[in-house]
Amino acid sequence: QVQLVESGGGLVQAGGSLRLSCAASGPTVSSCAMGWFRQAPGKEREFVAGIRRGGGRTRYADSVKGRFIISRDNVKNLVFLQMNSLKPEDTAVYYCAADETPGLDDSSDQYDYWGQGTQVTVSS
């Protein structure tokens, strides 16, 4: 079992930055690939970024490439999402997720554990 708790969301102006954190706990967390997803009102949950358990490989949605950076600290069991050059369309609830399989999936169906989410609001 893996528990995930997100933090760092808030209100920011367009062009600004936020850093989301995900605190992970559980016996298998260090072997999980980790991902960030987001869900805007009236829309389906979408993949934002993912990182393999070793941290050496990452994957991003086209909409955030060059603006967002995912990283992880396997000693402290933390996962981060640095979000720069934020746009109003980035407004959503952001979720941290853990995948016990070794792949770097962009499908929410592949992830086994989810946090409760943190709200990010970008004003224009």
Steps between C-alpha positions, in 0.01 A plus 500: 500500500623849413367824644539828314448854626531801270576855602608828346195597302357850503409808303758652267496752218565396143871478435573407859635182655393243755668192640282205593622235740380147556596319819490125446503229762476122497728201461505499120514871426865505396431244229207690350494721197332827594276727304313827516154533350254786496128543463327823408126554558295314243802327353654157531808439708811540286862401528746780574836339575655174613832382639648154532602364839869581446418851387708462186212505255210740478202558277283808444175591337554720195304780665757537781828412330762765558300654786461225762768284658437181696758372747521269797702453816509128575668554836218718630230333286395828343389579147496854365339681213661834424256701292628807319344744254157402624197565283131528591443169321724333758227559758395163640518267796840332484539141615805298587487133404715191547541212255641171625591386149836611355359684198447872458133504414286797409173318566337552837375141486857376547553679831426315820494770766380860506523801724208724588605778266603862536335795326700717264334816373668726245345842452531696177 
